[in-house]
Short mmCIF file of C-alpha atoms in Angstrom, two decimals:
data_model
loop_
_atom_site.label_atom_id
_atom_site.label_comp_id
_atom_site.label_asym_id
_atom_site.label_seq_id
_atom_site.Cartn_x
_atom_site.Cartn_y
_atom_site.Cartn_z
CA MET A 1 -53.87 -36.71 55.44
CA ALA A 2 -54.10 -37.04 51.31
CA GLN A 3 -51.39 -39.30 49.80
CA SER A 4 -49.17 -37.44 47.49
CA VAL A 5 -49.58 -38.12 43.80
CA GLY A 6 -46.35 -39.85 42.18
CA ILE A 7 -44.82 -40.14 38.51
CA LYS A 8 -46.01 -43.80 38.57
CA ASP A 9 -49.82 -42.91 39.38
CA VAL A 10 -49.67 -40.25 35.80
CA ALA A 11 -48.29 -43.20 34.18
CA ARG A 12 -50.82 -45.59 35.49
CA ALA A 13 -53.67 -43.14 34.54
CA ALA A 14 -52.39 -42.03 30.92
CA GLY A 15 -51.51 -45.49 30.14
CA VAL A 16 -47.84 -44.58 29.35
CA SER A 17 -44.57 -45.73 30.79
CA VAL A 18 -42.76 -44.15 33.58
CA GLY A 19 -39.83 -43.14 31.41
CA THR A 20 -42.70 -41.65 28.52
CA VAL A 21 -43.88 -39.13 31.72
CA SER A 22 -40.29 -38.18 32.77
CA ASN A 23 -39.38 -37.31 28.90
CA VAL A 24 -42.90 -35.16 28.96
CA ILE A 25 -42.01 -33.52 32.20
CA ASN A 26 -38.06 -33.03 31.07
CA ARG A 27 -37.78 -33.52 27.36
CA PRO A 28 -41.41 -32.95 25.62
CA ASP A 29 -39.74 -32.56 22.00
CA THR A 30 -39.44 -36.14 22.36
CA VAL A 31 -42.44 -37.36 22.71
CA ALA A 32 -45.39 -37.35 20.18
CA GLY A 33 -48.00 -34.70 20.48
CA GLU A 34 -50.95 -37.09 20.96
CA THR A 35 -49.08 -38.68 23.84
CA ARG A 36 -47.67 -35.94 25.44
CA ALA A 37 -51.15 -34.30 25.63
CA ARG A 38 -52.45 -37.39 27.26
CA VAL A 39 -49.64 -37.19 29.97
CA GLN A 40 -50.40 -33.60 30.49
CA SER A 41 -54.10 -34.35 30.99
CA ALA A 42 -53.47 -36.94 33.59
CA ILE A 43 -50.99 -34.60 35.51
CA ASP A 44 -53.50 -31.61 35.43
CA ARG A 45 -56.27 -34.02 36.65
CA LEU A 46 -54.12 -35.45 39.15
CA GLY A 47 -52.33 -32.90 40.72
CA TYR A 48 -48.88 -33.89 40.02
CA VAL A 49 -45.98 -31.52 41.23
CA ARG A 50 -42.41 -33.08 40.77
CA SER A 51 -40.18 -33.35 43.20
CA GLU A 52 -37.37 -30.69 42.89
CA SER A 53 -35.41 -32.18 45.56
CA ALA A 54 -35.37 -35.41 44.37
CA ARG A 55 -34.72 -33.90 40.70
CA GLN A 56 -31.54 -31.90 42.34
CA LEU A 57 -30.41 -35.02 43.80
CA ARG A 58 -30.31 -36.97 40.72
CA ALA A 59 -28.84 -33.90 38.46
CA GLY A 60 -26.54 -32.83 41.15
CA ARG A 61 -27.47 -29.64 40.34
CA SER A 62 -30.16 -26.72 42.47
CA ARG A 63 -31.99 -24.25 40.79
CA ILE A 64 -31.97 -22.18 43.96
CA MET A 65 -29.28 -19.50 44.66
CA GLY A 66 -28.98 -18.56 48.40
CA LEU A 67 -29.16 -14.90 49.54
CA LEU A 68 -28.32 -13.87 52.80
CA VAL A 69 -28.44 -10.35 54.21
CA LEU A 70 -27.73 -8.04 57.20
CA ASP A 71 -31.19 -6.54 57.40
CA MET A 72 -34.24 -7.40 55.01
CA GLY A 73 -36.10 -4.44 57.69
CA ASN A 74 -33.54 -2.22 55.34
CA PRO A 75 -34.77 -0.88 51.80
CA PHE A 76 -31.43 -0.98 50.40
CA PHE A 77 -31.03 -4.74 50.79
CA VAL A 78 -34.25 -5.31 49.43
CA ASP A 79 -33.21 -3.74 46.31
CA VAL A 80 -30.23 -5.62 46.60
CA ALA A 81 -32.46 -8.96 46.35
CA ARG A 82 -34.68 -7.10 43.70
CA GLY A 83 -31.51 -6.83 41.48
CA ALA A 84 -30.61 -10.57 42.31
CA GLU A 85 -33.68 -12.02 42.07
CA ARG A 86 -34.31 -10.67 38.29
CA ALA A 87 -31.15 -12.08 37.23
CA ALA A 88 -31.39 -15.26 38.76
CA ARG A 89 -35.01 -15.82 37.18
CA GLU A 90 -33.52 -14.85 33.45
CA ALA A 91 -31.46 -17.94 34.25
CA GLY A 92 -34.57 -19.95 35.03
CA LEU A 93 -33.67 -20.05 38.61
CA GLY A 94 -35.03 -18.97 41.96
CA VAL A 95 -33.74 -17.13 45.13
CA MET A 96 -34.22 -18.18 48.70
CA VAL A 97 -33.73 -15.10 50.77
CA CYS A 98 -32.58 -15.17 54.31
CA ASN A 99 -31.79 -12.60 56.97
CA SER A 100 -29.17 -12.57 59.37
CA ALA A 101 -30.21 -9.70 61.40
CA GLN A 102 -26.57 -8.58 61.88
CA ASN A 103 -26.49 -11.73 63.94
CA ALA A 104 -23.11 -14.01 63.44
CA GLY A 105 -24.73 -16.90 65.19
CA GLU A 106 -27.94 -16.56 62.85
CA GLU A 107 -25.94 -16.32 59.79
CA ALA A 108 -24.01 -19.58 60.74
CA ASP A 109 -27.46 -21.50 60.84
CA TYR A 110 -28.50 -20.06 57.82
CA LEU A 111 -25.14 -21.14 55.59
CA ALA A 112 -25.74 -24.45 56.97
CA LEU A 113 -29.45 -24.27 56.08
CA PHE A 114 -27.97 -23.88 52.36
CA ALA A 115 -25.45 -26.40 52.62
CA GLU A 116 -28.10 -28.92 53.43
CA GLN A 117 -30.26 -27.84 50.82
CA ARG A 118 -27.30 -28.09 48.24
CA VAL A 119 -28.05 -24.50 46.78
CA ARG A 120 -26.39 -23.49 43.35
CA GLY A 121 -24.40 -20.73 44.83
CA VAL A 122 -24.71 -18.04 47.75
CA LEU A 123 -24.95 -14.10 47.70
CA LEU A 124 -23.61 -13.20 51.44
CA THR A 125 -23.12 -9.86 52.77
CA PRO A 126 -21.24 -11.08 56.12
CA ALA A 127 -22.19 -10.47 59.80
CA ASP A 128 -19.50 -12.39 61.58
CA ALA A 129 -16.85 -9.89 61.43
CA THR A 130 -13.78 -12.85 62.43
CA GLY A 131 -14.75 -14.81 59.33
CA ARG A 132 -15.17 -17.66 60.79
CA ASN A 133 -18.47 -18.35 59.52
CA ILE A 134 -17.17 -17.88 55.56
CA GLU A 135 -14.09 -20.42 56.51
CA THR A 136 -16.54 -22.86 57.67
CA PHE A 137 -19.19 -22.53 54.59
CA ARG A 138 -16.43 -22.83 52.06
CA ARG A 139 -15.66 -26.44 53.13
CA HIS A 140 -18.76 -27.48 51.49
CA GLY A 141 -17.60 -26.46 48.12
CA ILE A 142 -20.62 -24.12 47.34
CA PRO A 143 -19.78 -21.00 45.05
CA PHE A 144 -20.56 -17.41 46.75
CA VAL A 145 -19.72 -14.00 45.87
CA LEU A 146 -19.86 -11.23 48.49
CA VAL A 147 -22.01 -8.55 48.15
CA ASP A 148 -21.56 -4.88 49.61
CA ARG A 149 -18.40 -6.39 50.89
CA VAL A 150 -14.68 -6.34 49.39
CA ALA A 151 -13.44 -9.96 49.20
CA GLU A 152 -10.24 -9.13 51.70
CA GLY A 153 -8.24 -12.07 52.08
CA THR A 154 -10.13 -14.27 50.17
CA THR A 155 -10.23 -15.39 46.47
CA GLU A 156 -13.82 -15.36 46.14
CA CYS A 157 -15.80 -12.82 43.86
CA SER A 158 -17.22 -9.50 45.53
CA VAL A 159 -19.41 -6.75 44.50
CA SER A 160 -19.41 -3.53 46.47
CA VAL A 161 -19.06 0.25 46.38
CA ASP A 162 -16.03 2.41 47.07
CA ASP A 163 -17.39 3.23 51.03
CA VAL A 164 -14.32 5.05 51.77
CA ALA A 165 -15.13 7.44 48.49
CA GLY A 166 -18.83 7.72 50.07
CA GLY A 167 -17.83 8.55 53.37
CA ALA A 168 -15.67 11.22 51.90
CA LEU A 169 -18.23 12.51 49.31
CA ALA A 170 -20.82 13.22 52.63
CA VAL A 171 -18.40 14.74 54.82
CA ARG A 172 -16.67 17.01 51.91
CA HIS A 173 -20.36 18.29 50.80
CA LEU A 174 -20.99 19.39 54.65
CA VAL A 175 -17.52 20.74 55.25
CA ASP A 176 -18.10 22.89 51.79
CA ALA A 177 -21.30 23.99 53.46
CA GLY A 178 -19.20 25.43 55.95
CA HIS A 179 -19.60 22.74 58.82
CA ARG A 180 -16.44 22.48 60.99
CA SER A 181 -17.89 19.99 63.88
CA ILE A 182 -19.30 16.94 62.59
CA ALA A 183 -20.82 13.82 64.26
CA TYR A 184 -20.72 10.25 62.81
CA VAL A 185 -23.12 8.00 63.60
CA SER A 186 -21.98 4.97 63.11
CA GLY A 187 -23.09 1.25 63.92
CA PRO A 188 -21.92 -1.77 64.94
CA PRO A 189 -17.81 -1.23 64.70
CA GLY A 190 -17.31 -5.05 63.19
CA LEU A 191 -18.81 -4.16 60.01
CA ASN A 192 -16.36 -2.78 57.28
CA GLN A 193 -18.92 -0.70 55.62
CA VAL A 194 -19.09 1.50 58.87
CA ARG A 195 -15.54 1.80 58.99
CA ASP A 196 -14.84 2.59 55.50
CA ARG A 197 -17.23 5.35 55.79
CA ARG A 198 -15.66 6.47 58.65
CA THR A 199 -12.09 6.39 56.80
CA GLY A 200 -13.52 8.20 54.31
CA ALA A 201 -15.21 11.36 56.85
CA LEU A 202 -11.40 11.82 58.14
CA ASN A 203 -9.90 11.76 54.61
CA ALA A 204 -12.28 14.53 53.72
CA LEU A 205 -11.54 16.35 56.95
CA ALA A 206 -7.80 15.72 56.57
CA GLU A 207 -8.08 17.46 53.01
CA ALA A 208 -9.49 20.01 54.38
CA GLY A 209 -7.02 21.01 57.00
CA PHE A 210 -8.92 19.33 60.21
CA GLY A 211 -7.69 16.87 62.17
CA PRO A 212 -9.37 13.57 63.52
CA ASP A 213 -11.11 15.69 66.68
CA ALA A 214 -13.36 17.57 63.87
CA LEU A 215 -15.40 14.23 63.94
CA ARG A 216 -17.41 13.45 66.99
CA GLU A 217 -18.31 9.35 66.71
CA LEU A 218 -21.89 8.17 68.17
CA PRO A 219 -21.77 4.37 67.72
CA THR A 220 -24.70 2.07 67.73
CA GLU A 221 -25.66 -1.61 67.98
CA ARG A 222 -27.86 -1.65 65.22
CA LEU A 223 -28.36 0.31 61.77
CA ASP A 224 -32.49 0.76 62.31
CA VAL A 225 -34.17 4.04 63.02
CA ALA A 226 -34.83 3.11 66.43
CA ALA A 227 -30.76 3.28 67.16
CA GLY A 228 -30.97 6.48 65.26
CA ARG A 229 -33.36 7.83 67.29
CA ASP A 230 -30.98 6.78 70.54
CA ALA A 231 -28.08 8.58 69.00
CA GLY A 232 -29.93 11.66 68.31
CA ALA A 233 -30.80 11.60 71.86
CA ARG A 234 -27.30 11.19 72.74
CA LEU A 235 -26.40 14.23 70.55
CA LEU A 236 -29.15 16.26 71.63
CA GLY A 237 -27.42 15.63 75.38
CA LEU A 238 -24.02 17.13 74.25
CA ALA A 239 -22.84 20.74 75.34
CA ASP A 240 -20.92 21.08 72.36
CA ARG A 241 -23.39 19.73 69.93
CA PRO A 242 -21.96 19.57 66.45
CA THR A 243 -23.45 21.46 63.79
CA ALA A 244 -24.04 18.52 61.37
CA VAL A 245 -24.03 14.77 61.46
CA PHE A 246 -23.15 12.00 58.80
CA CYS A 247 -25.13 8.92 59.13
CA ALA A 248 -24.04 5.12 58.35
CA ASN A 249 -26.96 4.38 56.63
CA ASP A 250 -30.28 6.29 55.79
CA LEU A 251 -32.34 4.21 58.61
CA LEU A 252 -30.31 5.84 61.26
CA ALA A 253 -30.30 9.27 59.46
CA LEU A 254 -34.29 9.00 59.64
CA GLY A 255 -33.92 8.19 63.25
CA VAL A 256 -31.85 11.00 63.69
CA LEU A 257 -34.00 13.21 61.81
CA GLN A 258 -37.03 12.11 64.05
CA ALA A 259 -35.25 12.98 67.20
CA MET A 260 -34.46 16.23 66.33
CA TYR A 261 -38.13 16.80 65.15
CA ALA A 262 -39.62 15.85 68.41
CA ALA A 263 -36.67 18.44 70.25
CA GLY A 264 -37.91 21.40 68.15
CA VAL A 265 -34.24 21.51 66.59
CA VAL A 266 -34.63 22.68 62.80
CA VAL A 267 -33.01 20.66 60.18
CA PRO A 268 -31.07 21.86 58.40
CA ASP A 269 -31.06 25.33 60.03
CA ASP A 270 -29.96 23.73 63.74
CA LEU A 271 -28.32 20.86 62.58
CA ALA A 272 -27.36 19.63 59.25
CA ILE A 273 -28.06 15.74 58.09
CA VAL A 274 -26.62 13.17 55.31
CA GLY A 275 -27.33 10.12 55.08
CA TYR A 276 -26.14 6.66 53.10
CA ASP A 277 -27.74 4.49 50.44
CA ASP A 278 -30.42 6.73 49.20
CA ILE A 279 -33.08 4.30 50.03
CA GLU A 280 -36.68 5.35 48.88
CA PHE A 281 -38.00 6.76 52.20
CA ALA A 282 -34.68 9.10 52.21
CA ALA A 283 -36.61 11.50 49.28
CA ALA A 284 -40.01 11.34 51.22
CA ALA A 285 -38.75 12.36 54.48
CA ALA A 286 -40.52 14.97 56.17
CA VAL A 287 -37.44 16.93 55.62
CA PRO A 288 -35.91 15.42 52.46
CA LEU A 289 -32.68 13.66 53.18
CA THR A 290 -29.05 14.44 51.27
CA SER A 291 -27.77 10.92 51.21
CA VAL A 292 -24.87 8.93 49.50
CA ARG A 293 -26.62 6.74 47.08
CA GLN A 294 -25.18 3.24 46.05
CA PRO A 295 -26.71 1.34 43.29
CA ALA A 296 -28.27 -1.19 45.26
CA VAL A 297 -30.31 -2.95 42.18
CA THR A 298 -27.01 -3.52 40.05
CA MET A 299 -24.96 -4.58 42.80
CA GLY A 300 -27.26 -7.67 43.99
CA ALA A 301 -27.58 -8.11 39.76
CA MET A 302 -23.94 -8.25 39.35
CA ALA A 303 -23.43 -10.38 42.09
CA ALA A 304 -25.76 -12.91 40.82
CA ASP A 305 -24.55 -12.83 37.20
CA LEU A 306 -20.65 -13.61 38.60
CA LEU A 307 -22.37 -16.44 40.36
CA LEU A 308 -24.40 -17.80 37.84
CA GLU A 309 -21.24 -17.39 35.57
CA GLU A 310 -18.94 -19.30 37.93
CA THR A 311 -21.72 -22.40 38.38
CA GLU A 312 -22.73 -22.83 35.00
CA ASP A 313 -22.10 -25.44 32.76
CA ARG A 314 -18.75 -24.53 31.19
CA GLU A 315 -17.49 -27.00 28.51
CA GLY A 316 -15.30 -25.61 25.81
CA ARG A 317 -14.96 -22.48 27.79
CA ALA A 318 -12.27 -20.62 29.66
CA PRO A 319 -12.29 -21.54 33.40
CA HIS A 320 -14.17 -18.62 35.22
CA GLU A 321 -11.53 -15.89 37.26
CA HIS A 322 -12.73 -14.48 40.34
CA ARG A 323 -13.08 -10.96 40.19
CA ARG A 324 -13.65 -8.22 42.31
CA VAL A 325 -15.93 -5.29 41.36
CA VAL A 326 -16.05 -1.80 42.95
CA LEU A 327 -18.73 0.54 42.36
CA GLN A 328 -18.95 4.11 42.78
CA PRO A 329 -21.36 6.10 44.81
CA GLU A 330 -22.87 9.42 44.16
CA LEU A 331 -23.89 11.85 46.41
CA VAL A 332 -27.57 13.23 46.33
CA VAL A 333 -28.36 16.80 47.81
CA ARG A 334 -31.42 17.09 49.41
CA ARG A 335 -32.93 20.07 51.55
CA SER A 336 -31.79 18.38 54.68
CA SER A 337 -28.09 19.54 54.30
CA LEU A 338 -28.92 22.77 52.76
CA ALA A 339 -29.03 25.71 54.97
CA ALA A 340 -26.51 28.68 54.64
CA ARG A 341 -23.65 28.79 57.29
#
């Protein structure tokens, strides 16, 4: 195995002190041009790469931001990551992206990894409904910002979308189109987003004079296409099948759409479908999907900015104040919900 090249090797090859090599790496303007060129030549020739972990230990500050999301298979979280990465890169930082797979145990493992790596801070969409993982992580003193989740009962920053308003947008649209029996394909009941979207749906029905019985809930264990197909199969088996479906995210909606297509049910003539998130695939579906749009890229960027504001050197500045940012959703109407009734 080849031996790694250290800073002493570079100093020896360039005929300078270790301190001079360090200055070339960290403060190049303090080194004369000829000496700097000689050191850089040695670095290039030997293939020296500085130890970032050692530098972080000395400086006490990491150049890595952690991002832990529920499901990297969901394009919504890919867009959140894009926004966070863009903001972090502008600040000279990198992003370590991890996927909890909606599992509280995996979330705990990744949070422990972030603590071991002494990351600058963490952007977190929680999977653990009990809040225990957050409480454990808080003991490490590493700042974090909640993403796609309101910071209820905590003082930390959060960036989220008003999911109650989003659920109301979806179901109000269906009621206005003449639907009186609506299914809600939800998801894991422990997720706040799922509950809030259901609350919004019930609010819209109440505004129209309908009781909660007008909403038939079909829970799923996951928020993916396979779970949507399963929910679609259950929907097809109902004797009094609803005329419209509101899904807690677009992946579920795409799964329901697949199940309807396979069974010969025409969307939207026989069944209207509305999703949530407005991922790229929503508009590209066989029947373009009506969806509640979340500004995912903006959400990721704003969350990263809040974390950077909290963790940057703030000498002479006012103390950081935690903030809860709530963005507004937007209904994007496409063919999946446009049949006249």
